Amino acid sequence: QIQDLTFLIKNYCLTELYLNNNELTDISGALKHLRALQILLLHNNQLKKLDKTVKELKGMISLQTLNLFHNPLAQDPDYRLYVIYFLPLVQLLDRKSVTQRERESALHLYDRKRSCLVQSIAFGKRVNTPLATAVGSSRCTQPARRLMMPSDNAHLLCSFCRIPFENPEDAILLRAMTRSLMEFSSVDWNKVATCQERRLENKVEEPHEKLTVQFR
């Protein structure tokens, strides 16, 4: 019948805490100092506010096992993905192992922009290619122009290439033409079989295309 957790204020070194089957309605300010805690069982209580409960547990850098089932907050339709996203170190939630697919779903639900980025970028590298030969957007293409060398009386020294130019725009153009590019490639990972799927031969390898984009 425990309802208050203020008695735990000095128990900094706890690694396991079993508070299941009590009458807790709020844990705010009562557990966040337990940074060594690895196992926390809070199931079968009266915790109602999912955001406040998870916020209290965010500072637990060692927490791996967590039970919150049979609480009102567990009725939230996105309850499990919410906990997985905001408590990424938890490995066992409500007696079920957290899967990689669940982590990906949680990321897609609560950080869609980052999820799309992770799914689209395969790898990137520097490309020491002249800018004029870049393939892709027309913005990467510079118009051909004859570089005018300086006269004897007036010139501008290009600090980048140490070649004197009469026209400042020529110096800028030469630097742009020789600047290295970034090349990114992306593939649709849903069409690529994993090592396990290849061993089990339970997924047909679909042909996939690699899209490569170069930009400055």
PDB file of C-alpha atoms in Angstrom:
ATOM      1  CA  GLN A   1       0.000   0.000   0.000  1.00  0.00           C
ATOM      2  CA  ILE A   2       2.942   2.357  -0.565  1.00  0.00           C
ATOM      3  CA  GLN A   3       1.821   5.770  -1.814  1.00  0.00           C
ATOM      4  CA  ASP A   4       4.878   7.968  -1.153  1.00  0.00           C
ATOM      5  CA  LEU A   5       8.548   7.400  -2.085  1.00  0.00           C
ATOM      6  CA  THR A   6      10.266  10.185  -0.145  1.00  0.00           C
ATOM      7  CA  PHE A   7      11.926   7.543   2.050  1.00  0.00           C
ATOM      8  CA  LEU A   8      14.211   6.702  -0.897  1.00  0.00           C
ATOM      9  CA  ILE A   9      15.820  10.139  -1.052  1.00  0.00           C
ATOM     10  CA  LYS A  10      19.198   8.944   0.289  1.00  0.00           C
ATOM     11  CA  ASN A  11      19.400   5.532  -1.382  1.00  0.00           C
ATOM     12  CA  TYR A  12      21.721   6.583  -4.196  1.00  0.00           C
ATOM     13  CA  CYS A  13      23.373   3.193  -4.721  1.00  0.00           C
ATOM     14  CA  LEU A  14      20.285   1.052  -5.325  1.00  0.00           C
ATOM     15  CA  THR A  15      20.604  -1.186  -8.378  1.00  0.00           C
ATOM     16  CA  GLU A  16      17.250  -2.989  -8.096  1.00  0.00           C
ATOM     17  CA  LEU A  17      13.935  -1.607  -6.870  1.00  0.00           C
ATOM     18  CA  TYR A  18      10.672  -3.543  -6.669  1.00  0.00           C
ATOM     19  CA  LEU A  19       7.665  -1.264  -6.146  1.00  0.00           C
ATOM     20  CA  ASN A  20       5.037  -3.323  -7.929  1.00  0.00           C
ATOM     21  CA  ASN A  21       1.594  -4.005  -6.432  1.00  0.00           C
ATOM     22  CA  ASN A  22       1.312  -0.742  -4.505  1.00  0.00           C
ATOM     23  CA  GLU A  23      -0.800   2.420  -4.723  1.00  0.00           C
ATOM     24  CA  LEU A  24       1.616   4.877  -6.307  1.00  0.00           C
ATOM     25  CA  THR A  25      -0.031   7.673  -8.314  1.00  0.00           C
ATOM     26  CA  ASP A  26       3.035   9.849  -9.001  1.00  0.00           C
ATOM     27  CA  ILE A  27       6.800   9.302  -8.809  1.00  0.00           C
ATOM     28  CA  SER A  28       7.898  12.846  -9.737  1.00  0.00           C
ATOM     29  CA  GLY A  29      11.003  13.910  -7.820  1.00  0.00           C
ATOM     30  CA  ALA A  30      11.363  10.581  -6.037  1.00  0.00           C
ATOM     31  CA  LEU A  31      13.531   8.372  -8.272  1.00  0.00           C
ATOM     32  CA  LYS A  32      15.612  10.505 -10.644  1.00  0.00           C
ATOM     33  CA  HIS A  33      18.620  10.452  -8.290  1.00  0.00           C
ATOM     34  CA  LEU A  34      18.907   6.654  -8.609  1.00  0.00           C
ATOM     35  CA  ARG A  35      21.438   6.742 -11.449  1.00  0.00           C
ATOM     36  CA  ALA A  36      22.799   3.276 -10.609  1.00  0.00           C
ATOM     37  CA  LEU A  37      19.390   1.609 -10.845  1.00  0.00           C
ATOM     38  CA  GLN A  38      19.290  -1.260 -13.340  1.00  0.00           C
ATOM     39  CA  ILE A  39      15.937  -2.921 -12.557  1.00  0.00           C
ATOM     40  CA  LEU A  40      12.750  -1.021 -11.722  1.00  0.00           C
ATOM     41  CA  LEU A  41       9.397  -2.720 -11.309  1.00  0.00           C
ATOM     42  CA  LEU A  42       6.395  -0.373 -11.075  1.00  0.00           C
ATOM     43  CA  HIS A  43       3.653  -2.545 -12.489  1.00  0.00           C
ATOM     44  CA  ASN A  44       0.226  -2.785 -10.897  1.00  0.00           C
ATOM     45  CA  ASN A  45       0.134   0.747  -9.454  1.00  0.00           C
ATOM     46  CA  GLN A  46      -1.983   3.822 -10.225  1.00  0.00           C
ATOM     47  CA  LEU A  47       0.461   5.847 -12.357  1.00  0.00           C
ATOM     48  CA  LYS A  48      -1.593   7.954 -14.771  1.00  0.00           C
ATOM     49  CA  LYS A  49       0.698  10.511 -16.453  1.00  0.00           C
ATOM     50  CA  LEU A  50       2.996   8.877 -18.957  1.00  0.00           C
ATOM     51  CA  ASP A  51       5.078  11.969 -19.758  1.00  0.00           C
ATOM     52  CA  LYS A  52       5.776  12.811 -16.103  1.00  0.00           C
ATOM     53  CA  THR A  53       6.661   9.220 -15.277  1.00  0.00           C
ATOM     54  CA  VAL A  54       9.075   8.859 -18.203  1.00  0.00           C
ATOM     55  CA  LYS A  55      10.620  12.263 -17.468  1.00  0.00           C
ATOM     56  CA  GLU A  56      11.464  11.057 -13.962  1.00  0.00           C
ATOM     57  CA  LEU A  57      13.259   8.011 -15.381  1.00  0.00           C
ATOM     58  CA  LYS A  58      15.298   9.778 -18.084  1.00  0.00           C
ATOM     59  CA  GLY A  59      18.264  10.379 -15.796  1.00  0.00           C
ATOM     60  CA  MET A  60      18.701   6.692 -15.004  1.00  0.00           C
ATOM     61  CA  ILE A  61      21.713   5.945 -17.172  1.00  0.00           C
ATOM     62  CA  SER A  62      21.921   2.303 -16.023  1.00  0.00           C
ATOM     63  CA  LEU A  63      18.246   1.325 -16.300  1.00  0.00           C
ATOM     64  CA  GLN A  64      17.809  -1.803 -18.409  1.00  0.00           C
ATOM     65  CA  THR A  65      14.684  -3.526 -17.071  1.00  0.00           C
ATOM     66  CA  LEU A  66      11.425  -1.632 -16.547  1.00  0.00           C
ATOM     67  CA  ASN A  67       7.862  -2.725 -15.807  1.00  0.00           C
ATOM     68  CA  LEU A  68       4.972  -0.268 -16.106  1.00  0.00           C
ATOM     69  CA  PHE A  69       2.117  -2.515 -17.178  1.00  0.00           C
ATOM     70  CA  HIS A  70      -1.160  -2.590 -15.211  1.00  0.00           C
ATOM     71  CA  ASN A  71      -1.000   1.181 -14.725  1.00  0.00           C
ATOM     72  CA  PRO A  72      -3.507   3.612 -16.262  1.00  0.00           C
ATOM     73  CA  LEU A  73      -0.698   5.183 -18.322  1.00  0.00           C
ATOM     74  CA  ALA A  74      -0.178   1.881 -20.132  1.00  0.00           C
ATOM     75  CA  GLN A  75      -3.558   2.349 -21.826  1.00  0.00           C
ATOM     76  CA  ASP A  76      -2.100   5.043 -24.072  1.00  0.00           C
ATOM     77  CA  PRO A  77      -2.097   3.639 -27.663  1.00  0.00           C
ATOM     78  CA  ASP A  78       1.539   4.714 -28.213  1.00  0.00           C
ATOM     79  CA  TYR A  79       2.661   3.883 -24.681  1.00  0.00           C
ATOM     80  CA  ARG A  80       5.309   1.293 -25.545  1.00  0.00           C
ATOM     81  CA  LEU A  81       6.889   3.256 -28.407  1.00  0.00           C
ATOM     82  CA  TYR A  82       6.894   6.398 -26.266  1.00  0.00           C
ATOM     83  CA  VAL A  83       8.838   4.662 -23.501  1.00  0.00           C
ATOM     84  CA  ILE A  84      11.237   3.050 -25.983  1.00  0.00           C
ATOM     85  CA  TYR A  85      12.025   6.372 -27.652  1.00  0.00           C
ATOM     86  CA  PHE A  86      12.568   8.450 -24.517  1.00  0.00           C
ATOM     87  CA  LEU A  87      14.297   5.659 -22.534  1.00  0.00           C
ATOM     88  CA  PRO A  88      16.598   4.181 -25.211  1.00  0.00           C
ATOM     89  CA  LEU A  89      18.775   2.253 -22.727  1.00  0.00           C
ATOM     90  CA  VAL A  90      15.909   0.017 -21.575  1.00  0.00           C
ATOM     91  CA  GLN A  91      16.368  -3.496 -22.986  1.00  0.00           C
ATOM     92  CA  LEU A  92      13.448  -5.290 -21.306  1.00  0.00           C
ATOM     93  CA  LEU A  93      10.115  -3.447 -21.099  1.00  0.00           C
ATOM     94  CA  ASP A  94       7.095  -5.076 -19.459  1.00  0.00           C
ATOM     95  CA  ARG A  95       8.782  -8.495 -19.600  1.00  0.00           C
ATOM     96  CA  LYS A  96       9.341  -8.224 -23.361  1.00  0.00           C
ATOM     97  CA  SER A  97      12.653  -7.520 -25.054  1.00  0.00           C
ATOM     98  CA  VAL A  98      12.811  -4.261 -26.995  1.00  0.00           C
ATOM     99  CA  THR A  99      13.396  -5.096 -30.657  1.00  0.00           C
ATOM    100  CA  GLN A 100      15.268  -3.114 -33.279  1.00  0.00           C
ATOM    101  CA  ARG A 101      12.066  -2.810 -35.297  1.00  0.00           C
ATOM    102  CA  GLU A 102      10.344  -1.195 -32.311  1.00  0.00           C
ATOM    103  CA  ARG A 103      13.201   1.278 -31.946  1.00  0.00           C
ATOM    104  CA  GLU A 104      12.907   2.184 -35.630  1.00  0.00           C
ATOM    105  CA  SER A 105       9.127   2.602 -35.296  1.00  0.00           C
ATOM    106  CA  ALA A 106       9.575   4.800 -32.220  1.00  0.00           C
ATOM    107  CA  LEU A 107      12.128   6.952 -34.032  1.00  0.00           C
ATOM    108  CA  HIS A 108       9.818   7.297 -37.033  1.00  0.00           C
ATOM    109  CA  LEU A 109       6.887   8.264 -34.788  1.00  0.00           C
ATOM    110  CA  TYR A 110       8.624  10.826 -32.571  1.00  0.00           C
ATOM    111  CA  ASP A 111      11.448  12.078 -34.805  1.00  0.00           C
ATOM    112  CA  ARG A 112      10.259  11.616 -38.377  1.00  0.00           C
ATOM    113  CA  LYS A 113      12.887  13.919 -39.871  1.00  0.00           C
ATOM    114  CA  ARG A 114      15.781  12.005 -38.338  1.00  0.00           C
ATOM    115  CA  SER A 115      14.158   8.690 -39.238  1.00  0.00           C
ATOM    116  CA  CYS A 116      13.910   9.655 -42.912  1.00  0.00           C
ATOM    117  CA  LEU A 117      17.524  10.785 -42.861  1.00  0.00           C
ATOM    118  CA  VAL A 118      18.729   7.531 -41.307  1.00  0.00           C
ATOM    119  CA  GLN A 119      16.760   5.469 -43.823  1.00  0.00           C
ATOM    120  CA  SER A 120      17.906   7.442 -46.862  1.00  0.00           C
ATOM    121  CA  ILE A 121      21.630   7.975 -46.370  1.00  0.00           C
ATOM    122  CA  ALA A 122      23.762   4.911 -46.826  1.00  0.00           C
ATOM    123  CA  PHE A 123      27.244   6.403 -46.801  1.00  0.00           C
ATOM    124  CA  GLY A 124      29.111   9.514 -47.826  1.00  0.00           C
ATOM    125  CA  LYS A 125      32.645  10.436 -48.883  1.00  0.00           C
ATOM    126  CA  ARG A 126      34.697  13.331 -50.169  1.00  0.00           C
ATOM    127  CA  VAL A 127      35.212  13.470 -53.922  1.00  0.00           C
ATOM    128  CA  ASN A 128      38.209  15.356 -55.212  1.00  0.00           C
ATOM    129  CA  THR A 129      36.643  16.129 -58.556  1.00  0.00           C
ATOM    130  CA  PRO A 130      36.606  19.484 -60.360  1.00  0.00           C
ATOM    131  CA  LEU A 131      33.255  21.155 -59.912  1.00  0.00           C
ATOM    132  CA  ALA A 132      32.668  21.444 -63.664  1.00  0.00           C
ATOM    133  CA  THR A 133      32.483  17.644 -63.981  1.00  0.00           C
ATOM    134  CA  ALA A 134      29.913  17.196 -61.213  1.00  0.00           C
ATOM    135  CA  VAL A 135      26.806  15.225 -62.111  1.00  0.00           C
ATOM    136  CA  GLY A 136      23.495  16.352 -60.697  1.00  0.00           C
ATOM    137  CA  SER A 137      21.881  19.716 -60.168  1.00  0.00           C
ATOM    138  CA  SER A 138      22.493  22.484 -62.668  1.00  0.00           C
ATOM    139  CA  ARG A 139      23.446  24.693 -59.738  1.00  0.00           C
ATOM    140  CA  CYS A 140      26.746  22.790 -59.572  1.00  0.00           C
ATOM    141  CA  THR A 141      27.646  23.742 -63.129  1.00  0.00           C
ATOM    142  CA  GLN A 142      29.636  26.913 -63.719  1.00  0.00           C
ATOM    143  CA  PRO A 143      29.683  28.636 -67.158  1.00  0.00           C
ATOM    144  CA  ALA A 144      32.905  28.264 -69.088  1.00  0.00           C
ATOM    145  CA  ARG A 145      34.945  31.436 -69.073  1.00  0.00           C
ATOM    146  CA  ARG A 146      38.494  32.241 -70.064  1.00  0.00           C
ATOM    147  CA  LEU A 147      40.555  33.264 -67.074  1.00  0.00           C
ATOM    148  CA  MET A 148      42.201  36.608 -67.634  1.00  0.00           C
ATOM    149  CA  MET A 149      45.746  36.818 -66.317  1.00  0.00           C
ATOM    150  CA  PRO A 150      46.792  40.191 -64.841  1.00  0.00           C
ATOM    151  CA  SER A 151      48.702  42.926 -66.589  1.00  0.00           C
ATOM    152  CA  ASP A 152      52.015  44.193 -65.335  1.00  0.00           C
ATOM    153  CA  ASN A 153      50.500  47.244 -63.619  1.00  0.00           C
ATOM    154  CA  ALA A 154      47.450  45.772 -61.791  1.00  0.00           C
ATOM    155  CA  HIS A 155      46.684  42.379 -60.397  1.00  0.00           C
ATOM    156  CA  LEU A 156      44.930  40.597 -57.574  1.00  0.00           C
ATOM    157  CA  LEU A 157      46.704  37.775 -55.780  1.00  0.00           C
ATOM    158  CA  CYS A 158      44.456  34.768 -55.144  1.00  0.00           C
ATOM    159  CA  SER A 159      45.230  33.640 -51.598  1.00  0.00           C
ATOM    160  CA  PHE A 160      43.848  30.180 -52.343  1.00  0.00           C
ATOM    161  CA  CYS A 161      45.896  29.181 -55.388  1.00  0.00           C
ATOM    162  CA  ARG A 162      48.677  31.785 -55.245  1.00  0.00           C
ATOM    163  CA  ILE A 163      48.072  32.765 -58.880  1.00  0.00           C
ATOM    164  CA  PRO A 164      47.643  36.481 -59.744  1.00  0.00           C
ATOM    165  CA  PHE A 165      44.401  37.474 -61.497  1.00  0.00           C
ATOM    166  CA  GLU A 166      43.316  40.690 -63.097  1.00  0.00           C
ATOM    167  CA  ASN A 167      39.624  40.054 -62.475  1.00  0.00           C
ATOM    168  CA  PRO A 168      38.602  39.104 -58.902  1.00  0.00           C
ATOM    169  CA  GLU A 169      35.754  36.969 -60.305  1.00  0.00           C
ATOM    170  CA  ASP A 170      38.325  34.783 -62.069  1.00  0.00           C
ATOM    171  CA  ALA A 171      39.993  33.987 -58.766  1.00  0.00           C
ATOM    172  CA  ILE A 172      36.635  33.091 -57.227  1.00  0.00           C
ATOM    173  CA  LEU A 173      35.699  30.939 -60.207  1.00  0.00           C
ATOM    174  CA  LEU A 174      38.954  28.980 -60.127  1.00  0.00           C
ATOM    175  CA  ARG A 175      38.536  28.270 -56.431  1.00  0.00           C
ATOM    176  CA  ALA A 176      34.967  27.070 -57.020  1.00  0.00           C
ATOM    177  CA  MET A 177      36.076  24.845 -59.900  1.00  0.00           C
ATOM    178  CA  THR A 178      38.713  23.083 -57.799  1.00  0.00           C
ATOM    179  CA  ARG A 179      36.733  22.761 -54.580  1.00  0.00           C
ATOM    180  CA  SER A 180      36.101  19.162 -53.547  1.00  0.00           C
ATOM    181  CA  LEU A 181      32.576  17.763 -53.544  1.00  0.00           C
ATOM    182  CA  MET A 182      30.555  15.618 -51.160  1.00  0.00           C
ATOM    183  CA  GLU A 183      29.048  12.487 -52.632  1.00  0.00           C
ATOM    184  CA  PHE A 184      26.145  10.701 -50.919  1.00  0.00           C
ATOM    185  CA  SER A 185      24.604   7.412 -51.949  1.00  0.00           C
ATOM    186  CA  SER A 186      21.242   6.079 -50.833  1.00  0.00           C
ATOM    187  CA  VAL A 187      19.427   2.788 -51.277  1.00  0.00           C
ATOM    188  CA  ASP A 188      16.074   1.346 -50.267  1.00  0.00           C
ATOM    189  CA  TRP A 189      17.116  -0.881 -47.368  1.00  0.00           C
ATOM    190  CA  ASN A 190      13.730  -2.626 -47.355  1.00  0.00           C
ATOM    191  CA  LYS A 191      14.785  -4.412 -50.541  1.00  0.00           C
ATOM    192  CA  VAL A 192      18.114  -5.586 -49.117  1.00  0.00           C
ATOM    193  CA  ALA A 193      18.045  -8.920 -47.277  1.00  0.00           C
ATOM    194  CA  THR A 194      19.793  -9.106 -43.919  1.00  0.00           C
ATOM    195  CA  CYS A 195      22.559 -11.641 -43.233  1.00  0.00           C
ATOM    196  CA  GLN A 196      20.109 -13.768 -41.241  1.00  0.00           C
ATOM    197  CA  GLU A 197      17.543 -13.681 -44.036  1.00  0.00           C
ATOM    198  CA  ARG A 198      20.201 -14.702 -46.538  1.00  0.00           C
ATOM    199  CA  ARG A 199      21.192 -17.672 -44.388  1.00  0.00           C
ATOM    200  CA  LEU A 200      17.594 -18.765 -43.896  1.00  0.00           C
ATOM    201  CA  GLU A 201      16.724 -17.935 -47.521  1.00  0.00           C
ATOM    202  CA  ASN A 202      13.279 -16.745 -46.464  1.00  0.00           C
ATOM    203  CA  LYS A 203      13.389 -13.447 -48.343  1.00  0.00           C
ATOM    204  CA  VAL A 204      13.807 -13.056 -52.058  1.00  0.00           C
ATOM    205  CA  GLU A 205      16.596 -10.634 -52.897  1.00  0.00           C
ATOM    206  CA  GLU A 206      14.969  -7.828 -54.872  1.00  0.00           C
ATOM    207  CA  PRO A 207      16.974  -5.783 -57.332  1.00  0.00           C
ATOM    208  CA  HIS A 208      17.779  -2.412 -55.856  1.00  0.00           C
ATOM    209  CA  GLU A 209      19.182   0.790 -57.220  1.00  0.00           C
ATOM    210  CA  LYS A 210      21.782   3.029 -55.635  1.00  0.00           C
ATOM    211  CA  LEU A 211      21.173   6.738 -56.069  1.00  0.00           C
ATOM    212  CA  THR A 212      24.334   8.821 -55.929  1.00  0.00           C
ATOM    213  CA  VAL A 213      24.238  12.612 -55.597  1.00  0.00           C
ATOM    214  CA  GLN A 214      27.182  14.971 -55.632  1.00  0.00           C
ATOM    215  CA  PHE A 215      26.990  18.494 -54.286  1.00  0.00           C
ATOM    216  CA  ARG A 216      29.202  21.217 -52.920  1.00  0.00           C
TER     217      ARG A 216
END
